[in-house]
Amino acid sequence: MKLQAQNISKRFFRQNRNSNYFYAVQPCDFDLEEGALTVIMGRSGSGKTTFMSLLAGLLPPDSGGVFAEGKNLYTMKDKALSAFRAAHLAVVPQGRAALDTLSVWENVMLNARILRRENEETAGKAKELLDRFGMTPLKDARPRELSGGELRRMTLCRALVTEPEILFCDEPTGDLDEENTRLVLETLRDYAHAGHSVLLVTHEPEAAAYADRLLKMKEGLPEASDP
Ligand SMILES: Nc1ncnc2c1ncn2[C@@H]1O[C@H](COP(=O)(O)OP(=O)(O)OP(=O)(O)O)[C@@H](O)[C@H]1O
Ligand SMILES: [Mg+2]
């Protein structure tokens, strides 16, 4: 599924000499394409997470809109937007995203459960993903017992179980060693090439080598860059 952002921007309050607001994301257009891994890199504070949140329907922009199948996500009613997001997209956020009262397995199956797709197919997919990321021995553990890198891999498994058409990942390799970083990047690239739309936001220099499309975020403006 294609996602098109038109003239989106986001300002936050911050007092300085000339004004009380600054642009975390400057007005810009952006298309997220199917079948391609799009990577956005950029310095800390350049607006990557804000930009991803706007695209993912999580943060209403101050201008413009985000369109999928001709509909603007931000003119939908709350319930319709939630249903749309659940059905078509998944997010691996930058911060912690685990439900601590659930086991690793239950966390990984969470999206499937919400979508009422807790069946043999999704369970098989979850097993396969846990195996690929070396997480099978931890499936009965609680998130609190996991390392930062294990938590990241768990969250990624959860996002992939229901095979969302659009996948957003914010620094998914943040706490990972070289081998697991490569595994995650390969997984995201293969997932994109299987016909999904994937946006990866990261500091990870290695990610550039996996990108079909590379952008650099500079002071809230995503600019094309050579992969
Ligand atoms: N809710 C908010 N209120 C005010 N300012 C905010 C808010 N969220 C983010 N900002 C500011 O907007 C700018 C962009 O933040 P953002 O989180 O998008 O950066 P980032 O590129 O993802 O950084 P990092 O690489 O460190 O994750 C930063 O200067 C940040 O301080
Ligand atoms: Mg960020």
CSV table of C-alpha atoms and ligand atoms in Angstrom, one decimal:
chain,number,residue,atom,x,y,z
A,1,MET,CA,0.0,0.0,0.0
A,2,LYS,CA,1.3,3.4,-1.0
A,3,LEU,CA,1.3,6.3,1.4
A,4,GLN,CA,1.5,9.9,0.3
A,5,ALA,CA,2.2,12.9,2.4
A,6,GLN,CA,1.4,16.3,1.1
A,7,ASN,CA,2.7,19.5,2.6
A,8,ILE,CA,3.0,18.0,6.1
A,9,SER,CA,4.7,19.9,8.8
A,10,LYS,CA,4.9,19.9,12.6
A,11,ARG,CA,5.9,22.7,15.0
A,12,PHE,CA,6.6,22.4,18.6
A,13,PHE,CA,6.7,25.0,21.3
A,14,ARG,CA,10.2,26.3,22.1
A,15,GLN,CA,10.9,29.9,23.0
A,16,ASN,CA,13.7,31.6,21.2
A,17,ARG,CA,14.5,35.2,20.1
A,18,ASN,CA,12.2,35.4,17.1
A,19,SER,CA,9.3,33.1,17.9
A,20,ASN,CA,7.8,30.6,20.3
A,21,TYR,CA,7.7,27.7,17.9
A,22,PHE,CA,10.2,25.8,15.8
A,23,TYR,CA,9.6,23.3,12.9
A,24,ALA,CA,10.5,19.8,13.9
A,25,VAL,CA,9.3,18.8,10.4
A,26,GLN,CA,9.2,21.6,7.8
A,27,PRO,CA,6.5,21.6,5.1
A,28,CYS,CA,7.3,18.8,2.7
A,29,ASP,CA,5.9,16.1,0.4
A,30,PHE,CA,6.8,12.5,0.6
A,31,ASP,CA,5.7,9.2,-1.0
A,32,LEU,CA,6.4,5.9,0.7
A,33,GLU,CA,6.7,3.3,-2.0
A,34,GLU,CA,5.7,-0.4,-2.1
A,35,GLY,CA,8.3,-3.0,-2.7
A,36,ALA,CA,11.1,-0.7,-1.5
A,37,LEU,CA,13.1,-0.2,1.7
A,38,THR,CA,13.2,3.5,2.3
A,39,VAL,CA,15.8,4.6,4.9
A,40,ILE,CA,15.9,8.0,6.6
A,41,MET,CA,19.1,8.9,8.3
A,42,GLY,CA,20.0,12.1,10.2
A,43,ARG,CA,21.4,13.6,13.3
A,44,SER,CA,19.8,13.3,16.7
A,45,GLY,CA,17.0,15.9,16.9
A,46,SER,CA,16.7,16.4,13.1
A,47,GLY,CA,13.1,15.3,13.2
A,48,LYS,CA,13.1,11.6,12.2
A,49,THR,CA,10.8,10.3,14.8
A,50,THR,CA,8.4,13.2,14.4
A,51,PHE,CA,8.3,12.6,10.7
A,52,MET,CA,7.6,8.9,11.1
A,53,SER,CA,4.9,9.6,13.6
A,54,LEU,CA,3.2,12.0,11.2
A,55,LEU,CA,3.3,9.3,8.4
A,56,ALA,CA,2.1,6.5,10.8
A,57,GLY,CA,-1.1,8.4,11.8
A,58,LEU,CA,0.2,8.9,15.3
A,59,LEU,CA,0.7,12.6,15.3
A,60,PRO,CA,-1.6,15.1,13.6
A,61,PRO,CA,0.4,17.5,11.3
A,62,ASP,CA,0.0,21.3,11.5
A,63,SER,CA,-0.4,21.4,7.8
A,64,GLY,CA,-1.2,19.1,4.9
A,65,GLY,CA,-2.3,15.5,5.1
A,66,VAL,CA,-1.2,11.8,4.8
A,67,PHE,CA,-3.1,9.8,2.2
A,68,ALA,CA,-3.7,6.1,1.7
A,69,GLU,CA,-6.1,4.8,-0.9
A,70,GLY,CA,-7.2,8.4,-1.5
A,71,LYS,CA,-8.2,8.9,2.1
A,72,ASN,CA,-6.5,11.4,4.4
A,73,LEU,CA,-5.7,9.6,7.7
A,74,TYR,CA,-6.2,12.8,9.6
A,75,THR,CA,-9.7,13.5,8.5
A,76,MET,CA,-10.8,10.0,9.5
A,77,LYS,CA,-12.7,9.6,12.8
A,78,ASP,CA,-10.6,8.3,15.7
A,79,LYS,CA,-12.2,4.8,15.5
A,80,ALA,CA,-11.7,4.6,11.7
A,81,LEU,CA,-8.1,5.7,11.9
A,82,SER,CA,-7.4,3.1,14.7
A,83,ALA,CA,-9.0,0.4,12.5
A,84,PHE,CA,-7.1,1.5,9.5
A,85,ARG,CA,-3.8,1.5,11.4
A,86,ALA,CA,-4.5,-1.9,12.9
A,87,ALA,CA,-5.4,-3.4,9.5
A,88,HIS,CA,-2.6,-1.9,7.4
A,89,LEU,CA,0.4,-0.8,9.4
A,90,ALA,CA,2.7,-1.6,12.2
A,91,VAL,CA,5.2,0.4,14.1
A,92,VAL,CA,8.4,-0.5,15.9
A,93,PRO,CA,8.9,2.5,18.0
A,94,GLN,CA,12.2,4.0,19.2
A,95,GLY,CA,11.3,3.6,22.9
A,96,ARG,CA,10.1,0.6,24.9
A,97,ALA,CA,7.0,-1.1,23.5
A,98,ALA,CA,6.6,-4.2,25.6
A,99,LEU,CA,3.6,-5.1,27.7
A,100,ASP,CA,5.3,-6.3,30.9
A,101,THR,CA,2.4,-8.4,32.2
A,102,LEU,CA,2.6,-10.6,29.1
A,103,SER,CA,5.2,-13.2,28.2
A,104,VAL,CA,7.4,-12.7,25.1
A,105,TRP,CA,5.2,-15.1,23.2
A,106,GLU,CA,2.0,-13.2,24.1
A,107,ASN,CA,3.7,-9.9,23.2
A,108,VAL,CA,4.7,-11.3,19.8
A,109,MET,CA,1.1,-12.5,19.2
A,110,LEU,CA,-0.5,-9.2,20.4
A,111,ASN,CA,-1.2,-7.7,17.1
A,112,ALA,CA,-2.6,-11.0,15.8
A,113,ARG,CA,-4.8,-11.1,18.9
A,114,ILE,CA,-6.1,-7.5,18.4
A,115,LEU,CA,-6.9,-8.3,14.7
A,116,ARG,CA,-8.6,-11.6,15.8
A,117,ARG,CA,-6.1,-13.5,13.8
A,118,GLU,CA,-4.7,-15.7,16.6
A,119,ASN,CA,-4.6,-18.8,14.5
A,120,GLU,CA,-2.3,-21.5,13.2
A,121,GLU,CA,-1.0,-19.3,10.5
A,122,THR,CA,0.0,-16.4,12.7
A,123,ALA,CA,1.3,-18.7,15.4
A,124,GLY,CA,3.4,-20.5,12.8
A,125,LYS,CA,4.7,-17.2,11.6
A,126,ALA,CA,5.5,-16.1,15.1
A,127,LYS,CA,7.5,-19.3,15.7
A,128,GLU,CA,9.4,-18.8,12.5
A,129,LEU,CA,10.3,-15.2,13.4
A,130,LEU,CA,11.3,-16.0,17.0
A,131,ASP,CA,13.5,-18.7,15.6
A,132,ARG,CA,15.1,-16.5,13.0
A,133,PHE,CA,16.0,-13.9,15.7
A,134,GLY,CA,17.3,-16.4,18.1
A,135,MET,CA,14.4,-15.7,20.5
A,136,THR,CA,12.8,-19.1,20.8
A,137,PRO,CA,14.4,-20.0,24.2
A,138,LEU,CA,13.0,-16.7,25.6
A,139,LYS,CA,9.4,-17.2,24.5
A,140,ASP,CA,8.1,-17.8,28.0
A,141,ALA,CA,10.2,-15.0,29.6
A,142,ARG,CA,8.8,-11.7,30.7
A,143,PRO,CA,9.9,-8.5,28.9
A,144,ARG,CA,11.6,-7.3,32.2
A,145,GLU,CA,13.9,-10.2,32.0
A,146,LEU,CA,15.2,-9.3,28.5
A,147,SER,CA,18.1,-7.2,27.4
A,148,GLY,CA,17.6,-4.1,25.3
A,149,GLY,CA,18.5,-6.0,22.1
A,150,GLU,CA,16.2,-8.9,22.9
A,151,LEU,CA,13.4,-6.4,23.5
A,152,ARG,CA,14.0,-4.9,20.1
A,153,ARG,CA,13.9,-8.2,18.4
A,154,MET,CA,10.7,-9.1,20.2
A,155,THR,CA,9.0,-5.9,19.1
A,156,LEU,CA,10.1,-6.5,15.5
A,157,CYS,CA,8.7,-10.1,15.6
A,158,ARG,CA,5.4,-8.6,16.8
A,159,ALA,CA,5.3,-6.1,14.0
A,160,LEU,CA,5.9,-8.8,11.4
A,161,VAL,CA,3.6,-11.5,12.5
A,162,THR,CA,0.5,-10.1,10.9
A,163,GLU,CA,2.4,-9.1,7.7
A,164,PRO,CA,1.3,-5.4,7.6
A,165,GLU,CA,1.3,-3.7,4.3
A,166,ILE,CA,3.2,-0.8,5.7
A,167,LEU,CA,6.0,-1.1,8.3
A,168,PHE,CA,7.6,1.7,10.2
A,169,CYS,CA,10.8,1.0,12.2
A,170,ASP,CA,12.5,3.7,14.4
A,171,GLU,CA,16.0,2.7,15.3
A,172,PRO,CA,15.3,-1.1,15.3
A,173,THR,CA,19.0,-1.9,15.5
A,174,GLY,CA,19.8,0.5,18.4
A,175,ASP,CA,20.9,-2.1,20.9
A,176,LEU,CA,22.1,-4.8,18.5
A,177,ASP,CA,25.4,-6.4,17.8
A,178,GLU,CA,26.8,-6.6,14.3
A,179,GLU,CA,25.3,-10.0,13.4
A,180,ASN,CA,21.8,-9.1,14.7
A,181,THR,CA,22.0,-5.7,13.0
A,182,ARG,CA,22.6,-7.4,9.7
A,183,LEU,CA,19.9,-9.9,10.3
A,184,VAL,CA,17.4,-7.1,11.0
A,185,LEU,CA,18.4,-5.1,8.0
A,186,GLU,CA,18.2,-8.1,5.7
A,187,THR,CA,14.8,-9.0,7.1
A,188,LEU,CA,13.5,-5.5,6.5
A,189,ARG,CA,14.9,-5.4,3.0
A,190,ASP,CA,13.4,-8.8,2.1
A,191,TYR,CA,10.1,-7.9,3.6
A,192,ALA,CA,10.0,-4.7,1.4
A,193,HIS,CA,11.0,-6.6,-1.7
A,194,ALA,CA,8.1,-9.0,-1.1
A,195,GLY,CA,5.8,-6.1,-1.9
A,196,HIS,CA,5.5,-4.2,1.3
A,197,SER,CA,6.2,-0.5,2.1
A,198,VAL,CA,9.0,-0.2,4.7
A,199,LEU,CA,10.3,3.0,6.3
A,200,LEU,CA,13.4,2.6,8.4
A,201,VAL,CA,14.6,5.6,10.5
A,202,THR,CA,18.1,5.1,11.9
A,203,HIS,CA,21.6,6.3,12.8
A,204,GLU,CA,23.0,3.0,11.7
A,205,PRO,CA,25.6,3.7,8.9
A,206,GLU,CA,25.2,0.1,7.6
A,207,ALA,CA,21.6,0.7,6.8
A,208,ALA,CA,22.5,2.8,3.8
A,209,ALA,CA,23.8,-0.3,2.0
A,210,TYR,CA,20.4,-2.0,2.3
A,211,ALA,CA,18.3,1.0,1.2
A,212,ASP,CA,16.5,1.1,-2.1
A,213,ARG,CA,15.8,4.8,-1.4
A,214,LEU,CA,17.9,6.9,1.0
A,215,LEU,CA,17.0,10.2,2.5
A,216,LYS,CA,18.9,12.5,4.9
A,217,MET,CA,16.9,14.4,7.4
A,218,LYS,CA,18.3,17.9,7.9
A,219,GLU,CA,16.6,20.3,10.3
A,220,GLY,CA,13.2,18.8,9.7
A,221,LEU,CA,13.5,18.4,5.9
A,222,PRO,CA,14.0,15.0,4.3
A,223,GLU,CA,16.4,15.3,1.3
A,224,ALA,CA,17.1,12.7,-1.3
A,225,SER,CA,20.5,11.1,-1.0
A,226,ASP,CA,22.4,8.5,-3.0
A,227,PRO,CA,22.1,4.9,-1.6
B,1,LIG,N1,6.5,16.7,22.0
B,1,LIG,C1,7.5,17.6,21.8
B,1,LIG,N2,7.4,18.8,22.2
B,1,LIG,C2,8.4,19.7,22.0
B,1,LIG,N3,9.5,19.4,21.2
B,1,LIG,C3,9.6,18.2,20.7
B,1,LIG,C4,8.6,17.2,20.9
B,1,LIG,N4,9.0,16.0,20.3
B,1,LIG,C5,10.1,16.3,19.7
B,1,LIG,N5,10.5,17.6,19.9
B,1,LIG,C6,11.7,18.2,19.4
B,1,LIG,O1,11.7,18.1,18.0
B,1,LIG,C7,13.0,17.8,17.4
B,1,LIG,C8,12.9,16.6,16.6
B,1,LIG,O2,12.7,15.5,17.5
B,1,LIG,P1,12.7,13.9,16.9
B,1,LIG,O3,12.4,13.1,18.1
B,1,LIG,O4,11.8,13.9,15.8
B,1,LIG,O5,14.2,13.8,16.5
B,1,LIG,P2,15.0,12.5,16.0
B,1,LIG,O6,15.6,12.9,14.7
B,1,LIG,O7,14.1,11.3,16.0
B,1,LIG,O8,16.2,12.3,17.1
B,1,LIG,P3,16.9,11.0,17.6
B,1,LIG,O9,17.8,10.5,16.5
B,1,LIG,O10,17.6,11.4,18.8
B,1,LIG,O11,15.8,10.0,17.9
B,1,LIG,C9,13.9,17.8,18.6
B,1,LIG,O12,14.5,19.0,18.7
B,1,LIG,C10,13.0,17.5,19.8
B,1,LIG,O13,13.6,18.1,21.0
B,2,MG,MG,14.1,9.6,17.1
